[in-house]
CSV table of C-alpha atoms in Angstrom, one decimal:
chain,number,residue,atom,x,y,z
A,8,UNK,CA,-52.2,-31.4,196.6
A,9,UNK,CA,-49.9,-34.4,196.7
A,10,UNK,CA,-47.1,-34.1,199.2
A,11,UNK,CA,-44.1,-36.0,200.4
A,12,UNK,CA,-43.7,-36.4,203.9
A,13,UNK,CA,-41.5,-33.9,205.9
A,14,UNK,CA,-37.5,-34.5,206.6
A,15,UNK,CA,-37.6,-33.7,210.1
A,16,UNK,CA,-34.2,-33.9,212.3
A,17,UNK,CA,-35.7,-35.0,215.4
A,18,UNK,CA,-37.3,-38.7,216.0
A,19,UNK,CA,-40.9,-37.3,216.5
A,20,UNK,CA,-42.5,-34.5,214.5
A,21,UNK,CA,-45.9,-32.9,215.3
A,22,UNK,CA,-48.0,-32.8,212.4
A,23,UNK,CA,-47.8,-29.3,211.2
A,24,UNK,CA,-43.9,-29.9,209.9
A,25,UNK,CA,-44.2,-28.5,206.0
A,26,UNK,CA,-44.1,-30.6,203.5
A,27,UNK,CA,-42.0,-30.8,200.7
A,28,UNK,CA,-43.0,-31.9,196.9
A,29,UNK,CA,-42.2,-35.0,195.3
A,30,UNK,CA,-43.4,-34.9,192.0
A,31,UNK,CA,-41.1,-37.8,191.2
A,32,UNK,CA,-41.4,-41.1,191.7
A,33,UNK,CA,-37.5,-41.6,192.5
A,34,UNK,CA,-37.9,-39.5,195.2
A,35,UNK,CA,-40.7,-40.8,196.7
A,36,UNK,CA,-40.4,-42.0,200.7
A,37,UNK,CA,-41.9,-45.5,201.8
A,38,UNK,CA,-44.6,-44.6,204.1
A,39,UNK,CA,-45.0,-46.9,207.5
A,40,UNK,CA,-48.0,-46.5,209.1
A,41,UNK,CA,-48.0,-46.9,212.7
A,42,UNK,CA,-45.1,-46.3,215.2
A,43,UNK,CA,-45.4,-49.2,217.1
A,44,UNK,CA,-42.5,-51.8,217.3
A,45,UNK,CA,-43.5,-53.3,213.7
A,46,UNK,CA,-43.3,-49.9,212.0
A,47,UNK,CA,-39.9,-48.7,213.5
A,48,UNK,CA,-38.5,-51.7,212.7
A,49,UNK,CA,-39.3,-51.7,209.4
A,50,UNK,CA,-38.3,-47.9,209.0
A,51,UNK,CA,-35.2,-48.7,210.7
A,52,UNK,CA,-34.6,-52.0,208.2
A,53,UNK,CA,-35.6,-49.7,205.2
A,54,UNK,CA,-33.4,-47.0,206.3
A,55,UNK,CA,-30.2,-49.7,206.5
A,56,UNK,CA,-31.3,-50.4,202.9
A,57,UNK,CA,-30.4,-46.8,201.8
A,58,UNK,CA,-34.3,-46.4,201.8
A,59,UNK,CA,-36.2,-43.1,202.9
A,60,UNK,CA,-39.1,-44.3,205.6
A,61,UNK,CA,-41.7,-42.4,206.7
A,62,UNK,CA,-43.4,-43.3,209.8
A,63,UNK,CA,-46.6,-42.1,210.5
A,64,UNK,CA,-48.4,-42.2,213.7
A,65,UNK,CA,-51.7,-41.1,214.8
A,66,UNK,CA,-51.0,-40.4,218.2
A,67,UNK,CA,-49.2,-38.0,219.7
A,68,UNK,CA,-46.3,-40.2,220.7
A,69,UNK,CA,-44.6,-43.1,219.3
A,70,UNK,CA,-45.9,-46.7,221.0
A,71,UNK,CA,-49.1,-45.5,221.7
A,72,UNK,CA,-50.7,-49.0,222.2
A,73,UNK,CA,-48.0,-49.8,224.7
A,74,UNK,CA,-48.6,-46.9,226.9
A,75,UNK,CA,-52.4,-48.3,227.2
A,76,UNK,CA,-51.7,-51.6,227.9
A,77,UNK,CA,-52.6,-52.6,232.2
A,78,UNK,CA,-49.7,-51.7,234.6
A,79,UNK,CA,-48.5,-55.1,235.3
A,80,UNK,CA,-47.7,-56.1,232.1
A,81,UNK,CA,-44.8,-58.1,231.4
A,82,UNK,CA,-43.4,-60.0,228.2
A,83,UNK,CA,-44.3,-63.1,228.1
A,84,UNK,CA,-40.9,-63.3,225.7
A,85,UNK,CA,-37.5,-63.1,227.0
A,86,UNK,CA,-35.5,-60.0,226.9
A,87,UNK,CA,-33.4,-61.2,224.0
A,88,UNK,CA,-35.4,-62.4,222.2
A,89,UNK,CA,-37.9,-59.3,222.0
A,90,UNK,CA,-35.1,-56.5,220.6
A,91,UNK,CA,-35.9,-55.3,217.4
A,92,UNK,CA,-33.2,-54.8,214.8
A,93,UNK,CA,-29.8,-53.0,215.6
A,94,UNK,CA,-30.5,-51.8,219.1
A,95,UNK,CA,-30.6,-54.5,222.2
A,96,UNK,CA,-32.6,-54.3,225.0
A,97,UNK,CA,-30.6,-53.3,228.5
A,98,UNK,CA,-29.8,-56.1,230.7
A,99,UNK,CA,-31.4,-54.4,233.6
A,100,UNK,CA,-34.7,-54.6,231.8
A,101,UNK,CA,-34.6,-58.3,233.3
A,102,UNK,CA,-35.3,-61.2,231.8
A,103,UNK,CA,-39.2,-60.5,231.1
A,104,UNK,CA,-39.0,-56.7,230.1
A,105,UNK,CA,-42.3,-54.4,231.6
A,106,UNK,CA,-44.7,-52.6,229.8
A,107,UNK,CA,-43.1,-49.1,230.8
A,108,UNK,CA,-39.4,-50.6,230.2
A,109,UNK,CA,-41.0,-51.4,226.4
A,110,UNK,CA,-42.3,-48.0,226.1
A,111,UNK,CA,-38.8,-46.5,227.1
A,112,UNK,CA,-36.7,-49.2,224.5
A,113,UNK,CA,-39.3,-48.1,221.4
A,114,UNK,CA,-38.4,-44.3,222.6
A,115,UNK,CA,-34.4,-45.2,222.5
A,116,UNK,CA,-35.1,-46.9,219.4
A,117,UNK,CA,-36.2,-44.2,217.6
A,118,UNK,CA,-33.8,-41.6,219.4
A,119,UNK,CA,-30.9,-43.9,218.7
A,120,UNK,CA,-31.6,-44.7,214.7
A,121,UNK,CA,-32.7,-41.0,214.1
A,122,UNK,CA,-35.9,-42.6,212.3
A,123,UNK,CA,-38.2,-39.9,210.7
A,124,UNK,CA,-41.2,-40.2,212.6
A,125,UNK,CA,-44.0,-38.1,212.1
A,126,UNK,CA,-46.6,-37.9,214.9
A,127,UNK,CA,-50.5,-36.5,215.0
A,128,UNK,CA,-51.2,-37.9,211.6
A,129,UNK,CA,-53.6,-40.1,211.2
A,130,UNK,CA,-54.2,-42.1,207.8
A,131,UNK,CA,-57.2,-42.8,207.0
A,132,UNK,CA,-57.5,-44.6,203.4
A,133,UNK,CA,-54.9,-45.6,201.4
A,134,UNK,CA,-55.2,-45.8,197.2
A,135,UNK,CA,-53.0,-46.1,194.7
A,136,UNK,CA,-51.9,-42.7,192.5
A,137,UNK,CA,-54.0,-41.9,189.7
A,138,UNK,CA,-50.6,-42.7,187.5
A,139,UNK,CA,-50.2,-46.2,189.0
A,140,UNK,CA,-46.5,-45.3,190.0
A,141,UNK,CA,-47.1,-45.0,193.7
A,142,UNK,CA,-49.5,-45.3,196.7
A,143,UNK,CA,-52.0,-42.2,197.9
A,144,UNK,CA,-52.4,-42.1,201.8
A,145,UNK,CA,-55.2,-39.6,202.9
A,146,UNK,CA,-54.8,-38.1,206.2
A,147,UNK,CA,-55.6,-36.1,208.8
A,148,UNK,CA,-56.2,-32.5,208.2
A,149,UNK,CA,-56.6,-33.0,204.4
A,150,UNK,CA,-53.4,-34.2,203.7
A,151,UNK,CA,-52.3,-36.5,200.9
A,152,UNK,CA,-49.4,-38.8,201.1
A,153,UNK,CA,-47.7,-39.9,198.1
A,154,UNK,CA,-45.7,-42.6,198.9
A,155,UNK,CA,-43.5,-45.1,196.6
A,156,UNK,CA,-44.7,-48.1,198.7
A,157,UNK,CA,-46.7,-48.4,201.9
A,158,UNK,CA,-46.3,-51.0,205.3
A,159,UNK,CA,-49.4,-51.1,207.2
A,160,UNK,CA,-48.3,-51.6,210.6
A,161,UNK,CA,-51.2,-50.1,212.5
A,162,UNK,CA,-50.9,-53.4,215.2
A,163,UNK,CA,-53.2,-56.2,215.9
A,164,UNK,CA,-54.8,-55.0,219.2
A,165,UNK,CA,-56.2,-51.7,217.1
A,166,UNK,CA,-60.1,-51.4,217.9
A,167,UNK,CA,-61.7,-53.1,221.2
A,168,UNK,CA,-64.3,-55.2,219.9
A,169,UNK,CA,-67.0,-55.3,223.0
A,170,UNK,CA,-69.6,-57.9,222.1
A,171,UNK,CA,-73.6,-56.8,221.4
A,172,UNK,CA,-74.6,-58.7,224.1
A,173,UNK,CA,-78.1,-58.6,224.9
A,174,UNK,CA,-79.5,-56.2,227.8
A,175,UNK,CA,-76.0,-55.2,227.5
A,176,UNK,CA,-77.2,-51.1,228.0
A,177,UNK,CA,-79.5,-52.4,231.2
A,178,UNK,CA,-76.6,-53.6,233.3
A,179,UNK,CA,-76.1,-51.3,236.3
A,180,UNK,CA,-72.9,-52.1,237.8
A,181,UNK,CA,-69.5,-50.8,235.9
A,182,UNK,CA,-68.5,-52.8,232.5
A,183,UNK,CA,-65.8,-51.8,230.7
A,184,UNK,CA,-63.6,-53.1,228.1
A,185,UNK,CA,-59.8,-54.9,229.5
A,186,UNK,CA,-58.5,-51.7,227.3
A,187,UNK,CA,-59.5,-49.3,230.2
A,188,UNK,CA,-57.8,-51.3,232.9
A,189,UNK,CA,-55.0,-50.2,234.6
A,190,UNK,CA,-54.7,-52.2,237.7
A,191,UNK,CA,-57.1,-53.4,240.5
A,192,UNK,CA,-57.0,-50.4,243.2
A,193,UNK,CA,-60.5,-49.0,242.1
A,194,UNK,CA,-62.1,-52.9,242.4
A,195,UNK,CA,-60.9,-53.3,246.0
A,196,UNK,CA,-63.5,-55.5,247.9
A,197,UNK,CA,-66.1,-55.1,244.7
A,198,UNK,CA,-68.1,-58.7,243.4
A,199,UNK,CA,-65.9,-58.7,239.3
A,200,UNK,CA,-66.5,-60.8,236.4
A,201,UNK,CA,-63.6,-60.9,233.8
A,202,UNK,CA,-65.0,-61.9,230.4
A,203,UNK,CA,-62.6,-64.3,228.5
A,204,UNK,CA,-59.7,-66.2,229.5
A,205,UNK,CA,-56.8,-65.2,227.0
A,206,UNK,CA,-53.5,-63.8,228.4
A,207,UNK,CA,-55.0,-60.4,229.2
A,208,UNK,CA,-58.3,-62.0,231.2
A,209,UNK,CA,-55.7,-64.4,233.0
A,210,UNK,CA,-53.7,-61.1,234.1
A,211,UNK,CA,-56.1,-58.9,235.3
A,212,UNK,CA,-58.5,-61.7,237.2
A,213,UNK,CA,-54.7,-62.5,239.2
A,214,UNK,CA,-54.1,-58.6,239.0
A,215,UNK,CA,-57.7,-58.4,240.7
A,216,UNK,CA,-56.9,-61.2,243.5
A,217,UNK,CA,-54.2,-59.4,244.1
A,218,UNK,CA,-55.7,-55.6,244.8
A,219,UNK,CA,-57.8,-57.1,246.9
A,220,UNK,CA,-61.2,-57.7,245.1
A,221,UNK,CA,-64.2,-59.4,247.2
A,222,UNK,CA,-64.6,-61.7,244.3
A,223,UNK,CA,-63.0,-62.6,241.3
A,224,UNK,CA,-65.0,-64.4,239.0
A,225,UNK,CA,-63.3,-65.7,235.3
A,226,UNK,CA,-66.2,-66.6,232.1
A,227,UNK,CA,-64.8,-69.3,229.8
A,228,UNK,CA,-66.3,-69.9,226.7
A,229,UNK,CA,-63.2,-72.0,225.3
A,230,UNK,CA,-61.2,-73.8,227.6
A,231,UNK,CA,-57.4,-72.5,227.0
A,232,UNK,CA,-54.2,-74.6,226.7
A,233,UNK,CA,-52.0,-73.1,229.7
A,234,UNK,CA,-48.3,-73.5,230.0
A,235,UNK,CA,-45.7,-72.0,232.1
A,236,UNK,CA,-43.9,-69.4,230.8
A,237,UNK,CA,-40.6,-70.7,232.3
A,238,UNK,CA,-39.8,-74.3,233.5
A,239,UNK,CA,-36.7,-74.8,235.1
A,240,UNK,CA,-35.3,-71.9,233.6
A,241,UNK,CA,-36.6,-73.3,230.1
A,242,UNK,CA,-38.5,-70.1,228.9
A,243,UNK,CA,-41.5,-71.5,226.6
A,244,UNK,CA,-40.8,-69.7,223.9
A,245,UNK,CA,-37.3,-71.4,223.4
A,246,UNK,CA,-39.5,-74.6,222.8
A,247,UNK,CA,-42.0,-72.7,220.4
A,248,UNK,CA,-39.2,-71.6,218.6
A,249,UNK,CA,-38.3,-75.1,218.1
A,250,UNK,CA,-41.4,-76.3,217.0
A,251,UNK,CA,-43.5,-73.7,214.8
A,252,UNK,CA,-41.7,-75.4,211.9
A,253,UNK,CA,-42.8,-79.0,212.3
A,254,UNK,CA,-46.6,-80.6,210.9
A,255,UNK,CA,-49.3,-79.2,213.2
A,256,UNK,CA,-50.4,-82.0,214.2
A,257,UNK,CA,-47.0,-83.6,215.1
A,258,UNK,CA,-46.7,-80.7,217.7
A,259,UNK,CA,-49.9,-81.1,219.1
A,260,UNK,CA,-49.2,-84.9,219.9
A,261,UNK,CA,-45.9,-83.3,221.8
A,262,UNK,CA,-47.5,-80.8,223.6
A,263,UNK,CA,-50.0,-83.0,225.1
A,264,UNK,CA,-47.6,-85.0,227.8
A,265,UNK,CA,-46.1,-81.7,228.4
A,266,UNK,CA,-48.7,-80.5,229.7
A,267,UNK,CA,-49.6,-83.2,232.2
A,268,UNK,CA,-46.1,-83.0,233.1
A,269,UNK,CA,-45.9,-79.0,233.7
A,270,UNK,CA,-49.5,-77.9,234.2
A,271,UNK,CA,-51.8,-79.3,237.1
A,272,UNK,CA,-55.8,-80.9,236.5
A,273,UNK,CA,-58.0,-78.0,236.7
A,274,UNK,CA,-60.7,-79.9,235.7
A,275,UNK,CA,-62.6,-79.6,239.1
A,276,UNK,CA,-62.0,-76.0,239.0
A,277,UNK,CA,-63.9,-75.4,235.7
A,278,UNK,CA,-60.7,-75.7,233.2
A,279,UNK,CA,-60.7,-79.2,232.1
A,280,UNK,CA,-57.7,-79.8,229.5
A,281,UNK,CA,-58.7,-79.0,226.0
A,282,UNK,CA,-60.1,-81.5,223.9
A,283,UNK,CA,-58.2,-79.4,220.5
A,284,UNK,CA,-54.4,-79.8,219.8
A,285,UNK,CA,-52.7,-76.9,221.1
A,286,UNK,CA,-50.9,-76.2,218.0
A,287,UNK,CA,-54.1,-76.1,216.0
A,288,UNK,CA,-55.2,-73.8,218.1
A,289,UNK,CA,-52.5,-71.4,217.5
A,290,UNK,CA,-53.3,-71.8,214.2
A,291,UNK,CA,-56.4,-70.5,214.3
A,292,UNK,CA,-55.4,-67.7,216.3
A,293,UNK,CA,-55.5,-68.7,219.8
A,294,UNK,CA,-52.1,-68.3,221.5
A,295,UNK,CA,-51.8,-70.0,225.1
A,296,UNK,CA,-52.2,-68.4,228.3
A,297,UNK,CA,-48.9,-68.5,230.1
A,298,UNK,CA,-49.5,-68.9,233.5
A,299,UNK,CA,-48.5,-65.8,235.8
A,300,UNK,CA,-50.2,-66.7,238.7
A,301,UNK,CA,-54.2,-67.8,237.6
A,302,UNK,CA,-53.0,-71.7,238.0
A,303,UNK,CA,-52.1,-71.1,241.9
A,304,UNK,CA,-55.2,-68.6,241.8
A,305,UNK,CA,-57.5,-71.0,240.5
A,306,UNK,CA,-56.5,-73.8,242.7
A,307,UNK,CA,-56.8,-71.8,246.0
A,308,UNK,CA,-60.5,-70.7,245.0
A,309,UNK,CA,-59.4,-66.8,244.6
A,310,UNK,CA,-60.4,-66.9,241.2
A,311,UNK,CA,-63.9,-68.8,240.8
A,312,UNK,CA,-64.8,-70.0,236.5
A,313,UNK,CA,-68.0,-69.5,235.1
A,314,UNK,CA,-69.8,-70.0,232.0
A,315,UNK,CA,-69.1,-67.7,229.4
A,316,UNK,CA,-71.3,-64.6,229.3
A,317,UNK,CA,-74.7,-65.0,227.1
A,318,UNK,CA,-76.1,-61.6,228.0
A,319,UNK,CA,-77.7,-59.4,230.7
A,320,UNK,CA,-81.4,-59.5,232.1
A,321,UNK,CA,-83.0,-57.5,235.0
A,322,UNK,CA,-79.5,-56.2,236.3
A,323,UNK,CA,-78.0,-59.4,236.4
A,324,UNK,CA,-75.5,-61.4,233.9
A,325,UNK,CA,-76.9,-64.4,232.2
A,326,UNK,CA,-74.4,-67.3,231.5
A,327,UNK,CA,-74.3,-69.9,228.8
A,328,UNK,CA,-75.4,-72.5,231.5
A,329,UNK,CA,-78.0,-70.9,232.6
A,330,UNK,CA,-76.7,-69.0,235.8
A,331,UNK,CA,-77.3,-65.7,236.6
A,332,UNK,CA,-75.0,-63.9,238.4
A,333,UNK,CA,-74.9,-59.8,239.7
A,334,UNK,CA,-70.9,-58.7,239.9
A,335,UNK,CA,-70.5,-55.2,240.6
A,336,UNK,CA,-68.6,-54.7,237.5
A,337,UNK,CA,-67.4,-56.5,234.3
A,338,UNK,CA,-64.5,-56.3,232.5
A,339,UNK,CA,-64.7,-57.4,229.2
A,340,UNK,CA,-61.2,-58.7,227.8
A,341,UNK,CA,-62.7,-59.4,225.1
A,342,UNK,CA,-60.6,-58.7,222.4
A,343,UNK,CA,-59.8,-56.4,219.5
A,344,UNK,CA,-60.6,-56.6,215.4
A,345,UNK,CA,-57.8,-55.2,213.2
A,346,UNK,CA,-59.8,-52.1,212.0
A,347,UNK,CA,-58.5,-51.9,208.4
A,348,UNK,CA,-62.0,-51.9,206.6
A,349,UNK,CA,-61.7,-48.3,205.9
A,350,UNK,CA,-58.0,-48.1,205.6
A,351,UNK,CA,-57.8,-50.9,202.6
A,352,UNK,CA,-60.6,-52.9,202.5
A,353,UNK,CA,-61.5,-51.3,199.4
A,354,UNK,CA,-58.4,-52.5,197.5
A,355,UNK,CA,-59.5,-56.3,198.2
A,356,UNK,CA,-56.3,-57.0,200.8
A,357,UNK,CA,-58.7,-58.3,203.3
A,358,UNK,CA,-60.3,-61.7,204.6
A,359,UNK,CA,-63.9,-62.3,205.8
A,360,UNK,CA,-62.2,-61.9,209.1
A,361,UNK,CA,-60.8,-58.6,208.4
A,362,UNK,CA,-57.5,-60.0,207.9
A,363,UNK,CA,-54.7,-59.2,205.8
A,364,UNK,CA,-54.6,-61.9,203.1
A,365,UNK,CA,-51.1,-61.6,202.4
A,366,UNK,CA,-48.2,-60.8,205.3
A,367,UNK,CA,-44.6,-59.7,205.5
A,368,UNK,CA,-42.5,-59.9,202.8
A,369,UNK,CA,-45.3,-61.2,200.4
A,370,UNK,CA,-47.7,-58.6,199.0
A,371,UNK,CA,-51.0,-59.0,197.7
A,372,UNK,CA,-50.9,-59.8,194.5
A,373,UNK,CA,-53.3,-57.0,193.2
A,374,UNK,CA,-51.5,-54.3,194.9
A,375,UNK,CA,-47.5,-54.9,194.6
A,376,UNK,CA,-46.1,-52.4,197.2
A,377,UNK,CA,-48.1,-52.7,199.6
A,378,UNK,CA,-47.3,-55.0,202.9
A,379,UNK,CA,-48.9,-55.5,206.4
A,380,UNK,CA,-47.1,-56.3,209.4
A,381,UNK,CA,-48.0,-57.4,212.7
A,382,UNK,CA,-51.1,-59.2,212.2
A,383,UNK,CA,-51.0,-62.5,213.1
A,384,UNK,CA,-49.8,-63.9,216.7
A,385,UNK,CA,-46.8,-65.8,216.3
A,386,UNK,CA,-46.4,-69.1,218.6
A,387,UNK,CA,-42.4,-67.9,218.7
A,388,UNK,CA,-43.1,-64.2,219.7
A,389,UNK,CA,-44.8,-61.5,218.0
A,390,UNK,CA,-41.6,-59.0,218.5
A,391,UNK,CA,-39.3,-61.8,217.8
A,392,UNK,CA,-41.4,-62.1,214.2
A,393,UNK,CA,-41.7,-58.7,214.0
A,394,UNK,CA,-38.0,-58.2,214.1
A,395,UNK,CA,-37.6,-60.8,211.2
A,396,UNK,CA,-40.5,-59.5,209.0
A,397,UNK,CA,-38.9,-55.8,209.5
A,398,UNK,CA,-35.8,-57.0,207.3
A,399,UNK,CA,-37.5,-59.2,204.9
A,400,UNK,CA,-40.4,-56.3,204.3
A,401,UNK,CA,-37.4,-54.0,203.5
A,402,UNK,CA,-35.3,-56.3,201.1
A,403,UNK,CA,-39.1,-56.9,199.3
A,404,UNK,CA,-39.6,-53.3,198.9
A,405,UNK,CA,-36.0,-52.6,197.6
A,406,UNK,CA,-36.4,-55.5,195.6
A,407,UNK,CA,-39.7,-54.1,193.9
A,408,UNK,CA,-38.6,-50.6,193.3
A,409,UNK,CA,-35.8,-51.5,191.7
A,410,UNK,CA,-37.6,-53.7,189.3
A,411,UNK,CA,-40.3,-51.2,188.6
């Protein structure tokens, strides 16, 4: 049985809301996967459109990923420049919003749009109809979906990736992925090794310092750029903003006396300056840590950096140089892959990364209609792009139906 999606009249609807038929196209919704900040704002830019949305969320709540993240969280992005279409974020948010003040906006931003939100559903494969007028979602509880288009906006920290490492099942302190972290309290005066040195490792080895662990140690594999996340009132993402435009390699001669200028020699600390532009690195992927405290933490010797993590032998961890080290506990922020495989990967969308091959407004060029957001990790700010990809995803989709 193909089914539309239900009209409910509140912002969140549990999953049992009946369905009603479409059997024509017309009348078709666009589904949105996801009801994180890319999928409500890209229901909310569809709906401005004169466009039914549909968003679909597996969880039980709307900005599900949010509610997980560790309780110190802040935007590393300023307060303006995070709001998603049509609804600003409240002054008294401050200038770098928290994790729980985000979790409250993406609420007030569904309340406040009346978006059509239903919750509890989880998609698991998306095909086209047999017709080729539509898209098919199969869900949860044997539902199918027919949609007139789909966004896939199921976010880029989806699955926790936690590395094979070997002897990993021998260890016999605690090791957990950075996704289970909430804040230091149960680490008080316990030996811990934080695993990678992104934003999140940064956080939570400072986060650590500051619950009062006996040891804080920090395994680098690749040294980070770090920048401040304000200088002189100058937030860094003003000059990103700036800058994501011009030649890569332009930016990366630019950023390089910046850095001597705003970011101490951690060389005898174990964080020598890259030897890689810091715009390529973006490029590939690899946003800079903004500095909320692990420069100051670094320099005082309250966070120690190690080698990066080569696997575990006789209850000890093993490190690339050789080392061997026995921390009570590890905490592996180690990262997340996109988990789309089983969502799309059949349909040919996706790189040998697991990446979306096409993003935004631009669909794959095999399967018109259907568009990912949220995937990559803008230099300028991922809700900022977000924002910006909401409206152009929703003029592409009007622009598509009304050609088909």
């Amino acid at each position: 049985m193909e089914d539309s999606a239900p009209r409910p009249s509140t912002a969140a609807t549990p999953a049992n809301t009946p369905a009603v038929t479409a059997a024509n196209p017309a009348e078709r919704p666009v589904y949105v996967i996801g009801g994180g900040p890319g999928g409500l704002a890209t229901a909310y830019a569809l709906r401005t459109l004169g466009l039914r949305a549909v968003v679909v969320e597996k969880s039980d709540r709307i900005g599900a990923s949010w509610r997980r993240h560790y309780d110190r969280l802040h935007l590393h992005t300023t307060r303006r420049l995070s709001a998603l279409p049509g609804l600003k974020m409240p002054r008294k948010f401050g200038r770098w919003p928290a994790r729980d003040d985000v979790v409250r906006y993406l609420e007030k931003y569904a309340e406040v749009h009346e978006l059509e939100i239903v919750t509890g559903v989880e998609v698991s494969r998306v095909e086209r109809t047999a017709d080729g007028t539509g898209w098919l979602l199969h869900a949860s509880g044997g539902r199918e979906l027919t949609g007139a288009a789909v966004v896939v906006a199921t976010g880029y920290n989806h699955t926790p990736f936690l590395p094979e490492w070997p002897g990993r099942d021998t260890f016999a302190g605690d090791l957990a992925h950075a996704s289970a972290y909430r804040n230091g309290t149960p680490y008080a005066g316990r030996d811990v090794l934080v695993v990678g040195v992104g934003n999140t490792g940064a956080e939570l080895a400072v986060d650590l310092v500051e619950h009062g662990a006996g040891r804080v140690r920090l395994a680098v594999r690749t040294v980070p750029h770090i920048v401040r996340r304000s200088t002189a009132g100058w937030a860094a993402q003003y000059t990103a903003i700036l800058v994501r435009r011009l030649p890569v390699r332009l930016v990366d001669r630019l950023a390089r006396p910046m850095a001597r200028l705003s970011v101490p020699d951690l060389s005898a600390h174990g964080l020598p300056r890259p030897g890689t532009g810091l715009y390529s690195r973006v490029r590939e992927g690899a946003i800079p840590v903004q500095d909320v405290g692990l420069i100051d933490a670094v320099r005082k010797g309250k966070v120690e950096v190690v080698a990066a993590v080569e696997g575990f032998e006789d209850g000890k961890v093993v490190l690339a140089d050789g080392t061997r080290v026995q921390p009570d506990a590890v905490v592996a922020a180690t990262g997340y892959v996109r988990g789309l495989e089983d969502l799309v990967g059949h349909l040919g969308v996706l790189d040998d990364r697991g990446r979306p091959t096409s993003h935004g407004r631009r669909a794959p060029k095999a399967t018109p209609g259907l568009y990912f957001t949220g995937f990559t990790t803008p230099i300028s700010g991922t809700l900022r792009e977000l924002a910006h990809d909401a409206e152009r995803i929703a003029k592409a989709v009007r622009k598509d139906l009304r050609t088909r």
